[in-house]
Short mmCIF file of C-alpha atoms in Angstrom, two decimals:
data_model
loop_
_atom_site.label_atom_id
_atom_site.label_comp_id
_atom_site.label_asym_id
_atom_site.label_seq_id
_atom_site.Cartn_x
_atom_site.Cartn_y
_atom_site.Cartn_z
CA UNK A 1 66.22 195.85 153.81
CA UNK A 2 66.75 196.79 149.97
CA UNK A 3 64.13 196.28 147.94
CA UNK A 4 63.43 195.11 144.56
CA UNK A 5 60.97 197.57 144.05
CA UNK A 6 63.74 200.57 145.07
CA UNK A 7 65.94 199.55 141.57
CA UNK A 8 62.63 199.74 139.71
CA UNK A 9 61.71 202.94 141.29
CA UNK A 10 65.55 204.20 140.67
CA UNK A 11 64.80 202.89 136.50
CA UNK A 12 61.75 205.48 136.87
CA UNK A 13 63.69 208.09 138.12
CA UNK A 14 66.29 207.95 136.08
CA UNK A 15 63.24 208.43 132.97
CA UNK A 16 62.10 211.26 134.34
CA UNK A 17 65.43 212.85 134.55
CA UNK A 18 66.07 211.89 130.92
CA UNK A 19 62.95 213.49 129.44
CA UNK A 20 63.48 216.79 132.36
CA UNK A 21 66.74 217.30 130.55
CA UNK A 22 65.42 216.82 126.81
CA UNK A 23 62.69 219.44 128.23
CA UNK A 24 64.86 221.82 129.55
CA UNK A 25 66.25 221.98 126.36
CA UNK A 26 63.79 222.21 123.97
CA UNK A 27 62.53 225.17 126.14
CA UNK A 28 66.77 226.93 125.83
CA UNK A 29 66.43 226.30 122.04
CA UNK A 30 62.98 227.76 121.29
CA UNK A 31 64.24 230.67 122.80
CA UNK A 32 67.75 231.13 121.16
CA UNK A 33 66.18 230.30 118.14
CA UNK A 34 63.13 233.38 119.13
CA UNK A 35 66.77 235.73 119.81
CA UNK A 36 68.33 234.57 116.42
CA UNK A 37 65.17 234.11 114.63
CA UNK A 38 66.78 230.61 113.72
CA UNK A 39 64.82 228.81 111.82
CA UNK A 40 66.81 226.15 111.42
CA UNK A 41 67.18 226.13 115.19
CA UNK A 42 63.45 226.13 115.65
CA UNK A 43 62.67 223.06 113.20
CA UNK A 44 64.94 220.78 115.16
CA UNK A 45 62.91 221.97 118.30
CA UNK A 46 60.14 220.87 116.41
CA UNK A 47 61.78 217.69 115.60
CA UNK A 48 63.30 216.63 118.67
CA UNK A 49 60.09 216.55 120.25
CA UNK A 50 59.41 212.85 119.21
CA UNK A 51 62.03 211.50 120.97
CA UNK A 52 60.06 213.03 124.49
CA UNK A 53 56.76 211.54 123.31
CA UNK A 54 57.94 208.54 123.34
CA UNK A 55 59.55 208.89 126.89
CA UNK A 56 56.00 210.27 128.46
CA UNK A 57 54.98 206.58 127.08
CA UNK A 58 57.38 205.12 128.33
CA UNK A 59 57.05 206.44 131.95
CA UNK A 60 53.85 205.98 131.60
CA UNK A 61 54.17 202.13 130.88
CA UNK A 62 56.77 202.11 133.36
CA UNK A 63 54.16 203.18 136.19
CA UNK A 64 50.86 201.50 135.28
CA UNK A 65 53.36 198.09 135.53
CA UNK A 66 54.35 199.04 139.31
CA UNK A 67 50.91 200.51 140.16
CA UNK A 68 49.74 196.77 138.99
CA UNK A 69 52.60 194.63 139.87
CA UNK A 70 53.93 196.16 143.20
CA UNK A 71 51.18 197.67 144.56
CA UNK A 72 53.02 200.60 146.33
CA UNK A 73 51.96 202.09 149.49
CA UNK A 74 52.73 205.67 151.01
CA UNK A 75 55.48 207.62 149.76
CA UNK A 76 56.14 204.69 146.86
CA UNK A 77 52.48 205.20 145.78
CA UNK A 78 52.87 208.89 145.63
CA UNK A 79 56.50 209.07 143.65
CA UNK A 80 54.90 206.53 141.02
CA UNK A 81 51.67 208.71 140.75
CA UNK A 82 53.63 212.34 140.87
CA UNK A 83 56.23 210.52 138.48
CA UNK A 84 52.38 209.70 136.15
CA UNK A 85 51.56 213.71 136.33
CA UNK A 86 54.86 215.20 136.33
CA UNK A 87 55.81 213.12 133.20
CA UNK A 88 52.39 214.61 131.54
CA UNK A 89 53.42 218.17 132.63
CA UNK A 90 57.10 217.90 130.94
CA UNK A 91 55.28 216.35 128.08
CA UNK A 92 53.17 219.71 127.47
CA UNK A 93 56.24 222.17 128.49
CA UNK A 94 58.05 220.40 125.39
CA UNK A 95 54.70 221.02 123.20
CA UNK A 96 55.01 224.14 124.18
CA UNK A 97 58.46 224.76 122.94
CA UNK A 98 57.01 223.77 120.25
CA UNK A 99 54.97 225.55 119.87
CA UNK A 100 56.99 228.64 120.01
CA UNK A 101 59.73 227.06 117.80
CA UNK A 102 56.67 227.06 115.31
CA UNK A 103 55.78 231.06 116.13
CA UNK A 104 59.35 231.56 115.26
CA UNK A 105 59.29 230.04 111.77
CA UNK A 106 55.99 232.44 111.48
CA UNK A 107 58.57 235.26 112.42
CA UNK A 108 61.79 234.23 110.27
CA UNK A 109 62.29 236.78 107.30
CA UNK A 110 60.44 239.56 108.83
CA UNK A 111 62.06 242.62 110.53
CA UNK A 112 60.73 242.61 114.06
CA UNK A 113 58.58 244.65 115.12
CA UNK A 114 60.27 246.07 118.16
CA UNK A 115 63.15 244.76 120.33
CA UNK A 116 62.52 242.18 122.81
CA UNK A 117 63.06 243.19 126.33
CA UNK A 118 60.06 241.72 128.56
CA UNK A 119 59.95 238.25 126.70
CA UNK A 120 63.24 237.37 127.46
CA UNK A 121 62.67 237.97 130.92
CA UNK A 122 59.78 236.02 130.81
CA UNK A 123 61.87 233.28 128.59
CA UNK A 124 64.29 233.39 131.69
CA UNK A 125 61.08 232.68 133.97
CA UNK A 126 60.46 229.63 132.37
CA UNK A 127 63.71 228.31 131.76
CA UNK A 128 64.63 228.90 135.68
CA UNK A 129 61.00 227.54 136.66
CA UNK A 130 60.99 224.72 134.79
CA UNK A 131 64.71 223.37 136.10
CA UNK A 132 64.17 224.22 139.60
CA UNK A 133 60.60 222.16 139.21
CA UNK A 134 63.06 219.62 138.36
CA UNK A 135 65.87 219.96 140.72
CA UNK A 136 63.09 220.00 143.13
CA UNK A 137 61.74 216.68 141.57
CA UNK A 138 65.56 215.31 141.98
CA UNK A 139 65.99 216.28 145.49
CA UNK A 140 62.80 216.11 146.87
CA UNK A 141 63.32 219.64 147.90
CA UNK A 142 59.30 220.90 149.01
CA UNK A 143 60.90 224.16 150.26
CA UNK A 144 62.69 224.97 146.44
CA UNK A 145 59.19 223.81 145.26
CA UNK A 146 57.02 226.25 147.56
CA UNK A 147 59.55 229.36 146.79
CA UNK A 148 58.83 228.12 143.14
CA UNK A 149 54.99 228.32 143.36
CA UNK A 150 55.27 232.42 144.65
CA UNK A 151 56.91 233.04 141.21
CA UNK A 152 54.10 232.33 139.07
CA UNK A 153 51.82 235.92 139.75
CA UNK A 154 54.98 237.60 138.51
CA UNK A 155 54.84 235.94 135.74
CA UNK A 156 51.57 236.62 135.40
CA UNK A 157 51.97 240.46 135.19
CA UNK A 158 54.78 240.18 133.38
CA UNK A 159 52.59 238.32 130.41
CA UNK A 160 50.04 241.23 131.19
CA UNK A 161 52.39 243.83 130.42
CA UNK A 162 53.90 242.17 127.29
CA UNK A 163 50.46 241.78 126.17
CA UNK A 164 49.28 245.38 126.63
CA UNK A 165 52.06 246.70 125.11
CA UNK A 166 51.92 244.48 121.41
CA UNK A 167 47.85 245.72 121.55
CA UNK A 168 47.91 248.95 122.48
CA UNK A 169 51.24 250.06 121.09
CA UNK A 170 50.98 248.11 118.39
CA UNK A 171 48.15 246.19 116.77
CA UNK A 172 45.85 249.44 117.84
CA UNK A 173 47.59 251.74 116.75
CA UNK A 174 48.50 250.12 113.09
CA UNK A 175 46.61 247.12 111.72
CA UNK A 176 50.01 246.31 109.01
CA UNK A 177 51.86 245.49 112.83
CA UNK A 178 49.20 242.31 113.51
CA UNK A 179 51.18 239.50 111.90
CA UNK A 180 54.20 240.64 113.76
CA UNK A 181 52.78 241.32 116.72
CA UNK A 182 50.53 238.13 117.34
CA UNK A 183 53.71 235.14 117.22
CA UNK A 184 55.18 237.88 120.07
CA UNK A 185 51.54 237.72 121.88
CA UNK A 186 51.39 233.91 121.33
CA UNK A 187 55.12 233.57 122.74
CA UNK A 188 54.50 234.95 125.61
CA UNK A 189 51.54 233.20 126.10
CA UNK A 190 53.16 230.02 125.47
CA UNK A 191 56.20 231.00 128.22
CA UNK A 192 53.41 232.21 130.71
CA UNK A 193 51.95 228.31 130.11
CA UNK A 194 55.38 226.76 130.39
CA UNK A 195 55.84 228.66 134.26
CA UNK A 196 51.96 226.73 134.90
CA UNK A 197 53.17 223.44 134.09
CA UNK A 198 56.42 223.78 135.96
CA UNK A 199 53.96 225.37 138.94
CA UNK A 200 52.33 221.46 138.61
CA UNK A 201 55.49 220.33 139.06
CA UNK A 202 56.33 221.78 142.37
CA UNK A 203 52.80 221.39 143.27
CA UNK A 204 53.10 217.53 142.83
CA UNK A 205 56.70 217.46 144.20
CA UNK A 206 55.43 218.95 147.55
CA UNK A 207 52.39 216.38 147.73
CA UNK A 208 55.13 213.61 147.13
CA UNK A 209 57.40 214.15 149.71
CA UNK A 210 55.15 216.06 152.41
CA UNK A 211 52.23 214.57 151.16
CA UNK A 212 50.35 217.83 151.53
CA UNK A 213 47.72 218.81 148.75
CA UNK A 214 48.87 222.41 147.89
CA UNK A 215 46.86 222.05 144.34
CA UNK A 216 44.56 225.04 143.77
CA UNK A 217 44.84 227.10 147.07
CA UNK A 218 46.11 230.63 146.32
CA UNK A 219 48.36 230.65 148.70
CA UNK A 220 51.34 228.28 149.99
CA UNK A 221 52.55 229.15 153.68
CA UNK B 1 59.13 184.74 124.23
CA UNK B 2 62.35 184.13 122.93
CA UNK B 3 63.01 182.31 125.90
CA UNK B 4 65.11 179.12 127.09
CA UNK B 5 62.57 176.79 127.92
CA UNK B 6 63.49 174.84 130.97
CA UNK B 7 60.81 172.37 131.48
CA UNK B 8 57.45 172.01 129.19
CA UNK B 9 53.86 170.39 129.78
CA UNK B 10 52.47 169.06 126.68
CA UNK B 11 49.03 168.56 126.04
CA UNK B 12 47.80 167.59 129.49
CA UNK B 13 45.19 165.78 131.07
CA UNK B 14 45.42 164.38 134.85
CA UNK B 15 42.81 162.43 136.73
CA UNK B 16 41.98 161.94 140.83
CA UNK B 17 39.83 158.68 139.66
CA UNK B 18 37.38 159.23 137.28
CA UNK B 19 37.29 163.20 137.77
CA UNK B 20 39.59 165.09 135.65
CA UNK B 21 41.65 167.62 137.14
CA UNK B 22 43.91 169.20 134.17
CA UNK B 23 42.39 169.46 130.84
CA UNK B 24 45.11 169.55 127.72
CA UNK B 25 47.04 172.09 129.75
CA UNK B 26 50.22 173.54 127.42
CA UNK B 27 52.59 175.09 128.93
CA UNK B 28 56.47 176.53 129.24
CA UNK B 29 58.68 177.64 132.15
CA UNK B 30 61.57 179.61 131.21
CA UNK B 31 65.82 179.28 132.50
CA UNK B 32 65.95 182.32 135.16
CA UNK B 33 62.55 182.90 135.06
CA UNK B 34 59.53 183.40 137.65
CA UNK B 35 56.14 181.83 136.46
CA UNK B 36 53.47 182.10 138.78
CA UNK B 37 49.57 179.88 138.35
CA UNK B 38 46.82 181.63 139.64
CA UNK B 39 43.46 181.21 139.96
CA UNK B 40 40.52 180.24 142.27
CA UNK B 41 40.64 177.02 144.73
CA UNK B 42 40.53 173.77 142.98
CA UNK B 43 40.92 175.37 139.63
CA UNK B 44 44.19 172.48 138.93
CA UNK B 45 46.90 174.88 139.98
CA UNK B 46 48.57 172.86 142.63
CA UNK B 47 47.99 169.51 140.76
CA UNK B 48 49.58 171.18 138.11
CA UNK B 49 52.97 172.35 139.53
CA UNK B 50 53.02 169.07 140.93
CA UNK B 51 53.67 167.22 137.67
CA UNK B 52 56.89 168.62 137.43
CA UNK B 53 58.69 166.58 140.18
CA UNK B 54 56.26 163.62 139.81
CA UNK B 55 54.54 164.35 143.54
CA UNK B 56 50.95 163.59 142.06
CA UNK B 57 52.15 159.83 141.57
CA UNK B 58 52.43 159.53 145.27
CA UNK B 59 48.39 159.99 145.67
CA UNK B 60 46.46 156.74 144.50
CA UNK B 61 44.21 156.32 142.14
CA UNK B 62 45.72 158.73 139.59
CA UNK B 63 46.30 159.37 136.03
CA UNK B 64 48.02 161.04 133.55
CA UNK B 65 48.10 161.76 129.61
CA UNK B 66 50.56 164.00 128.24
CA UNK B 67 54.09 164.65 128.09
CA UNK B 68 56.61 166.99 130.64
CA UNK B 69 60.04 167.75 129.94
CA UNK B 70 62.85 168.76 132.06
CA UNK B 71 65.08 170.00 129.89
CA UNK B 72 65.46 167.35 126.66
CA UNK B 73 64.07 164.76 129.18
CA UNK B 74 60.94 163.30 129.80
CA UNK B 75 60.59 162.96 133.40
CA UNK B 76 57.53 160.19 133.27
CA UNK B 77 59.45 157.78 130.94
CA UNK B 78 59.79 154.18 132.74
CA UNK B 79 63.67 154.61 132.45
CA UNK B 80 63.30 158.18 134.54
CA UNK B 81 64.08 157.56 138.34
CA UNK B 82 61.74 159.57 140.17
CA UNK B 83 64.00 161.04 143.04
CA UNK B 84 66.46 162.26 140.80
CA UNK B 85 63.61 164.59 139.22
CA UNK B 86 62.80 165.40 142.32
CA UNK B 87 66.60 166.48 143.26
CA UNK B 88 66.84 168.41 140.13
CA UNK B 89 63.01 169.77 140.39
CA UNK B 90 62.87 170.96 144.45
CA UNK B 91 59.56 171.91 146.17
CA UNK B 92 58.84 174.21 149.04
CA UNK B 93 55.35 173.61 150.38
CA UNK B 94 53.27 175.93 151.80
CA UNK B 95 53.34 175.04 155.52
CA UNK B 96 57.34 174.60 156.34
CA UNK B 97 58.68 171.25 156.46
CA UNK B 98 61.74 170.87 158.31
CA UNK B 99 63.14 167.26 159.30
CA UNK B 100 62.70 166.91 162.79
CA UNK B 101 66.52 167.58 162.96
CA UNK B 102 69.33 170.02 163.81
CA UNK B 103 69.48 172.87 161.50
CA UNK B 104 72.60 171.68 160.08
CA UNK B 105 71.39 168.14 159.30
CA UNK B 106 68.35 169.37 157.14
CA UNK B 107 70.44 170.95 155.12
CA UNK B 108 73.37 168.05 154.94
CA UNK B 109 70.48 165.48 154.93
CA UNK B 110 70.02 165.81 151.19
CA UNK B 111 74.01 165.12 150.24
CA UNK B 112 74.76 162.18 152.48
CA UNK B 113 71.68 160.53 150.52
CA UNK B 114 73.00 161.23 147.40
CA UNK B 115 76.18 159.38 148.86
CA UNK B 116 78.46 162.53 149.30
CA UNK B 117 80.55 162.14 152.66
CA UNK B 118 83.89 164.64 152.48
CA UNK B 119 82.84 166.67 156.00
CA UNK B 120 84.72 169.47 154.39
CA UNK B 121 82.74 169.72 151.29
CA UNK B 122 79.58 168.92 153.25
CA UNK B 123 80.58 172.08 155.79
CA UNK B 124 80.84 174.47 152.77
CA UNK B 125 78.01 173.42 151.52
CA UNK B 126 75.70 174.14 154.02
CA UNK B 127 77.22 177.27 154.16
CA UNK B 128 76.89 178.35 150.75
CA UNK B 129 72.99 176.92 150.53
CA UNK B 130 72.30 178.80 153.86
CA UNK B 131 73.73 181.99 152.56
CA UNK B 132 71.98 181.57 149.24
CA UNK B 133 68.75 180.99 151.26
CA UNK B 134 69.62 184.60 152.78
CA UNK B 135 69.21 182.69 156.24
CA UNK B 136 73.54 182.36 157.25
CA UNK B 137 73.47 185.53 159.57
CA UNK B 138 70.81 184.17 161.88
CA UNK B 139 71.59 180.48 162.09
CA UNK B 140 75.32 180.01 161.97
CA UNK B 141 75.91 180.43 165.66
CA UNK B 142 73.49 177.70 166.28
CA UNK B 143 74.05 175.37 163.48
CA UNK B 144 72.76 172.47 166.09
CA UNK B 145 69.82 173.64 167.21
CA UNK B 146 66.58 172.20 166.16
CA UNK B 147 65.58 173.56 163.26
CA UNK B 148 62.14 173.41 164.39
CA UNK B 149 63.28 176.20 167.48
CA UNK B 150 62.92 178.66 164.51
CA UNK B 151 60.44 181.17 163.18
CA UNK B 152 57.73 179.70 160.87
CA UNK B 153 59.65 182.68 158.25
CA UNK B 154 63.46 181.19 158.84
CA UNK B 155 61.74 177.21 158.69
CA UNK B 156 60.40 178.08 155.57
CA UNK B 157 63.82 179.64 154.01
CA UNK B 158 65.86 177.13 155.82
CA UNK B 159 63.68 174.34 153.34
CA UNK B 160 64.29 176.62 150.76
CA UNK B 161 67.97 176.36 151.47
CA UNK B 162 67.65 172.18 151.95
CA UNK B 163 66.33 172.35 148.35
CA UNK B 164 69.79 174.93 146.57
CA UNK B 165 72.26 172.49 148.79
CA UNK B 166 71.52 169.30 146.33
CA UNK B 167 72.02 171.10 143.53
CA UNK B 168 68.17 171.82 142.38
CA UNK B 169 67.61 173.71 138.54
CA UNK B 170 64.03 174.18 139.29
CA UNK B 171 62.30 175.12 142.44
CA UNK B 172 58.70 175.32 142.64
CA UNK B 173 56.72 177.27 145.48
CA UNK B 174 53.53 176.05 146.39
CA UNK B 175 52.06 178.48 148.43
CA UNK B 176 55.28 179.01 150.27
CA UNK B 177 53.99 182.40 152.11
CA UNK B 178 50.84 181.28 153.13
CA UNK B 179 51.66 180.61 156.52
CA UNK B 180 54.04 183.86 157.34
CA UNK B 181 53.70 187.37 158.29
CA UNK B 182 53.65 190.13 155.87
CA UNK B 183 57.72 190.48 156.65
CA UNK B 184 58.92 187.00 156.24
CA UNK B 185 56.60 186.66 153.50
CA UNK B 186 58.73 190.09 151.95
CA UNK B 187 61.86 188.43 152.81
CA UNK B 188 60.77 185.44 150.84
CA UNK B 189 59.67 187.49 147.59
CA UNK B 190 62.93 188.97 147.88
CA UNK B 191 64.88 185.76 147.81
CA UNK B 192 62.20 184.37 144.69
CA UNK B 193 63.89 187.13 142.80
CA UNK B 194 67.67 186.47 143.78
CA UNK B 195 67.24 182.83 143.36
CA UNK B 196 66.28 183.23 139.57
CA UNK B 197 69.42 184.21 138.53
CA UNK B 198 70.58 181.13 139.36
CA UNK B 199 67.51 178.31 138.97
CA UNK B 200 64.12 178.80 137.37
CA UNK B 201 61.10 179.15 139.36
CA UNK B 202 57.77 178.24 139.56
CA UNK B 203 54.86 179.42 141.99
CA UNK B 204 51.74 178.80 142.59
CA UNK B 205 49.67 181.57 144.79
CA UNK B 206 46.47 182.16 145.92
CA UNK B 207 48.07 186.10 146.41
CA UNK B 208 47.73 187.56 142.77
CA UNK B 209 49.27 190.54 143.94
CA UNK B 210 52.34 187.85 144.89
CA UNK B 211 51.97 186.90 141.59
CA UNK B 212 52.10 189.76 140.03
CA UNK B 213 55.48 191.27 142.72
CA UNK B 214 57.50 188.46 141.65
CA UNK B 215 57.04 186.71 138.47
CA UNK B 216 57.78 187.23 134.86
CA UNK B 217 55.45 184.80 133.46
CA UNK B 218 51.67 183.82 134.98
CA UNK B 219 49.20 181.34 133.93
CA UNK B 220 46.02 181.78 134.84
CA UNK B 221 43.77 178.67 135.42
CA UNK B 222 39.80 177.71 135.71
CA UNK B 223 38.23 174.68 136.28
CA UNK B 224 41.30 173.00 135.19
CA UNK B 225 42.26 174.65 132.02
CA UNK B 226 44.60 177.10 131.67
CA UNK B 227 42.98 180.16 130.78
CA UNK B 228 45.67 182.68 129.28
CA UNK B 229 49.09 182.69 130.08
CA UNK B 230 51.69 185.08 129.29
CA UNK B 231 54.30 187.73 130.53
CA UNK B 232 53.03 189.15 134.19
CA UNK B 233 52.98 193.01 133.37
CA UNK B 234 50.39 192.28 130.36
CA UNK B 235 48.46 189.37 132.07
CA UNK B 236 47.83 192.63 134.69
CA UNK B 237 47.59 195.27 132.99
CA UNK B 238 45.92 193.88 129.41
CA UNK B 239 44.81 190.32 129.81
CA UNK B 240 43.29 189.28 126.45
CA UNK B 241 40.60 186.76 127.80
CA UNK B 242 37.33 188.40 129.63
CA UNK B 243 37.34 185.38 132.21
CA UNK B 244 41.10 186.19 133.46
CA UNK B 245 40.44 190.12 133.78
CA UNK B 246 37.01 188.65 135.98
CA UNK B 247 39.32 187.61 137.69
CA UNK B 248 41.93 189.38 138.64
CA UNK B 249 40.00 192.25 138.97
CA UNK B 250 37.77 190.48 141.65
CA UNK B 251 34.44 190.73 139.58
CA UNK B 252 34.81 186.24 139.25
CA UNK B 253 31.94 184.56 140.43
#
């Protein structure tokens, strides 16, 4: 039997899909504008990012009305709550472009201080993390989600070892490096954050459609 | 609310004798809407829906101040003939009501009374009311049964049907799911919101999560007043007077 409530649900996916794309973006911009040091680039980054405020309040409106009007049940219950968290988690991955749009403006007009070779890889990490969370979300794909969750420690060392390098080769070594150096630190910090929120993503994507809690266990099987 | 309004209470009062019922109730129902009255037993509700198709003027001993409207008209004027409101203002009760009759007849019943006899237009009819009801695939190879042989579910969507076959603008529910299983009672919400497209609804529920699946507008009343009313996602989710979010958030009483 179709339901009313499956068009509304549809209207909510189709939201989320809206404001993953707008996401996905902002995060490919930040980091052309980072390669370019585009500053123009980056402001628009910085711009855009109104438009996907107002879509987290909009999905956000969007489920409170079916958590009160339809009261859903099973996997309905969990898609509308997921669809709640998810839309929060897209909403910071967008700050978080951001925020490294911003660190770029801090860069613009200054030589830099070395070329970037780990960063990028980590700006791939988060680009790839962030639409599989997504495709994931789209397909209700747990097992893209799980394989998803495993990338995250490598993108932990990978932070690690851009961090080591900008202290110790760098901002030990000569103090006149720091303003360089620490947008670089703070952009990979930023990326490293952006691979946590897509993380949430899979995390809630697997508790929607297996409705198994893999939240905070170190390990998925 | 920018609205079409399709019928309108105006300022009012109703009495069972000396006790007053409805107290200066205002209110609109919208073309193609769903607007549902909630609120605790005895709080005027049912009396209220009533009004529309003149029902409470059947009980004894009762009065009314006020004005209604259907459309441009007002349905208590001397001039108004009652069972003509009540063919363009249907009801669906909350225990079915099916004539005693085949399941054909209940549905013809209504146009050979309003004088229509061309079989052939009487045939289609049936058809297209029983298919609007969403109740065609399981009747039409039994079109003479009783209609009493079926499910308390298909009686009450077979009345629903009786009501769309003499051309109805507004139907109002009154309690119409009381009676039925979780399933039929789906089935029915699912029809409320087809049949909107086409007529403009009212209904009244003691279910405020019924309320709140299928309408666009709800009025909540106490004690015979209408408390707040307004559109069904806010009423929920931000109702502005302390008494209605008592209530719907089951801390009344």
């Amino acid at each position: 039997m179709e339901r009313h409530l499956d068009q509304e649900l549809a209207d909510l996916n189709k939201l989320l899909l809206k404001m993953g794309t707008l996401v996905e973006t902002a995060i490919f911009e930040s980091i052309e504008a980072l390669k370019e040091l585009n500053a123009e680039r980056a402001l628009k980054v910085v711009s855009d990012d109104k438009v996907i405020d107002e879509l987290e309040n909009s999905i956000d409106e969007c489920c409170l009305d079916l958590l009160a009007l339809q009261q859903p049940m099973a996997v309905d219950l969990r898609f509308i709550t997921m669809s709640m968290n998810i839309a929060t988690d897209l909403e910071r991955i967008a700050d978080l472009a951001v925020d490294i749009a911003q660190r770029v403006l801090d860069l613009t007009g200054k030589p830099l201080l070395k070329p970037l070779i780990d960063i990028p890889k980590l700006a791939g990490f988060a680009k790839q993390m962030s639409k599989d969370a997504l495709d994931a979300f789209v397909n209700k794909d747990a097992d893209l989600a799980a394989s998803l969750i495993l990338r995250d420690n490598e993108v932990d060392k990978l932070r690690n070892l851009v961090q080591k390098e900008l202290i110790e080769d760098y901002m030990l070594k000569d103090s006149s490096t720091v303003t360089r150096a620490v947008p670089l630190l703070l952009i990979a910090r930023h990326l490293e954050r952006i691979c946590d929120h897509a993380t949430n993503i899979a995390e809630d994507v697997i508790y929607m459609v297996e409705a198994k809690v893999v939240k905070h266990h170190p390990k998925t099987e | 609310m920018d609205n079409e309004v399709k019928m309108q209470a105006k300022n009012v009062d109703f009495f069972y004798g000396k006790t007053q019922a409805l107290k200066n109730v205002s209110l609109d129902v919208y073309t193609h809407k769903v607007t549902a009255m909630i609120g605790p037993s005895g709080c005027g509700k049912s009396t209220f829906i009533r009004l529309f198709n003149r029902m409470n003027e059947l009980v004894p001993h009762t009065s009314l101040c006020g004005k209604i409207f259907l459309d441009d008209l007002e349905i208590n004027s001397p001039l108004v003939d009652a069972v003509d409101i009540r063919r363009r203002v249907g009801m669906v009760f909350q225990k079915p009501n099916p004539f005693p009759k085949t399941i054909f007849e209940n549905i013809s019943y209504g146009l050979k009374v309003n004088g229509i006899k061309d079989k052939l237009f009487i045939q289609q009819k049936v058809e297209d009311s029983l298919k609007k009801a969403v109740i065609w695939n399981e009747v039409k190879d039994r079109l003479n049964d009783s209609a009493l042989k079926l499910s308390g579910g298909q009686q009450q969507r077979l009345c629903i049907a009786r009501c769309l076959a003499v051309e109805t603008e507004v139907i109002l529910f009154d309690e119409p799911c009381a009676s039925l299983d979780p399933i039929s009672t789906a089935k029915i919400e699912e029809l409320i919101l087809e049949l909107k497209k086409d007529y403009s609804i009212v209904i009244v529920t003691h279910n405020m999560q019924q309320a709140a699946r299928v309408s666009d507008y709800t009025g909540f009343f106490l004690l015979g007043e209408l408390v707040e009313f307004g559109k069904t996602a806010d009423i929920f989710t931000k109702p502005q007077d302390s008494k209605t979010e008592a209530y719907i958030t089951g801390r009344f009483g």
